[in-house]
Each structure stands twice: as C-alpha cells, then as structure tokens.
Steps between C-alpha positions, in 0.01 A plus 500: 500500500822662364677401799405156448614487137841662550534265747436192263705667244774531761530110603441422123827712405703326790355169383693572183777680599550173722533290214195351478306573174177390545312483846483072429879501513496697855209287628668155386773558683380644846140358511303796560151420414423664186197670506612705810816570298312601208255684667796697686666589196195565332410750791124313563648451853720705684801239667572505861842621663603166542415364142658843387840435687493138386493671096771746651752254582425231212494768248814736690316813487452728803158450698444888511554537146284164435228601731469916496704592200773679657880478466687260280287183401864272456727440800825445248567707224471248213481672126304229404197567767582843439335507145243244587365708769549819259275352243211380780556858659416634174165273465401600835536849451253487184237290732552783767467787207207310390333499816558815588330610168195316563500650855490831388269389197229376747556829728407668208188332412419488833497873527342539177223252633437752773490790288222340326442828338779455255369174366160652444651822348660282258320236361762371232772257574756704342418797760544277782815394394636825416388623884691145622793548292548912611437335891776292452777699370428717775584231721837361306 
C-alpha cells in the first residue's frame, strides 16, 4: 500500500511543480477523465506505464522517478520546481514515516497477540502499553 501512496504523492508533486495547482486545472486542460486522475493521485489505483509516461511528459518529470522513485523527479533544473518538489518530498516523507510506524506498531501487536501470555499476565491497560511501548523502542 505504501508503494501505491508514494506513488500518488509522486504525480501529485509533479502536478504542482508543473504549474497546475489543483488537479481541475490539469484535467481542464488535457481531458483526462477525472476520477481515474483522482484515483491515481489519490493512490486507490495504481496507473499504467502508458498513463504514467503520458503524466511524465505533460508534467516534465522523469518516468523512473515518476513511476519507481529513483533519480531526479525534474528533467530541467528549475528553482521554482525545485522547492515545490522539496515541500511535497517533505509531505511524503511524513506519510512514509507514518506508515512505517504503524507497520512496526501492528508487528508489535501482532507478536504480542501471539504471546497471549503477556496480555493475560497483565490485565491493566497501562501494562500493555508499557510492554508495547518497551517493544517499540527496541525496534526504532
């Protein structure tokens, strides 16, 4: 699912970067239907290559960068896209942080699930959460 949403986060960022503020502004102008747009950019549905190259060229970003993440998203050094894509690398880092977190949050309770032992060993909320919270900084 991360994948997914990096990869939303990633066309939204061009999107911008591009010039166009708001997704009705992009689709206006190009008519991509907009509920595959917005589901794209929302990450409910992953794009295919050739809708993905089609966002590459309209926006100027580099389809490896657009579609995996790797190497430099804009194909001209602009200072402008520069500090939009900053501040949208920025937010996606936080929803990849936060993911990551809950990742290792449900591992956790997972393991503490199957260790049943622990929950019945201690029966108040507040030992639970200490035995989550000492899992956890193990982990970080």
């Amino acid at each position: 699912m991360t994948t997914i949403i990096r990869l939303g986060a990633r066309i939204r960022a061009a999107r911008k970067a591009a010039g166009f503020k708001t997704a009705k502004t992009f689709l206006k102008k190009h008519k991509v239907p907009a509920s595959t747009y917005s589901q794209h950019e929302s990450g409910a549905r992953t794009p295919d290559d050739k809708a993905l190259k089609f966002y590459s060229k309209v926006f100027d970003v580099g389809f490896d960068w657009l579609k995996n993440g790797k190497g430099h998203p804009y194909k001209k050094t602009d200072p402008a896209k520069k500090a939009i894509f900053a501040e949208e690398s920025f937010e996606i880092k936080q929803i990849n942080n936060k993911n990551l977190d809950i990742k290792l949050l449900t591992d956790i309770i997972e393991q503490l699930f199957k260790e049943a032992k622990i929950f019945h060993a201690s029966k108040s909320a507040k030992g639970i959460a200490n035995k989550v919270a000492k899992m956890y900084s193990k982990n970080t």
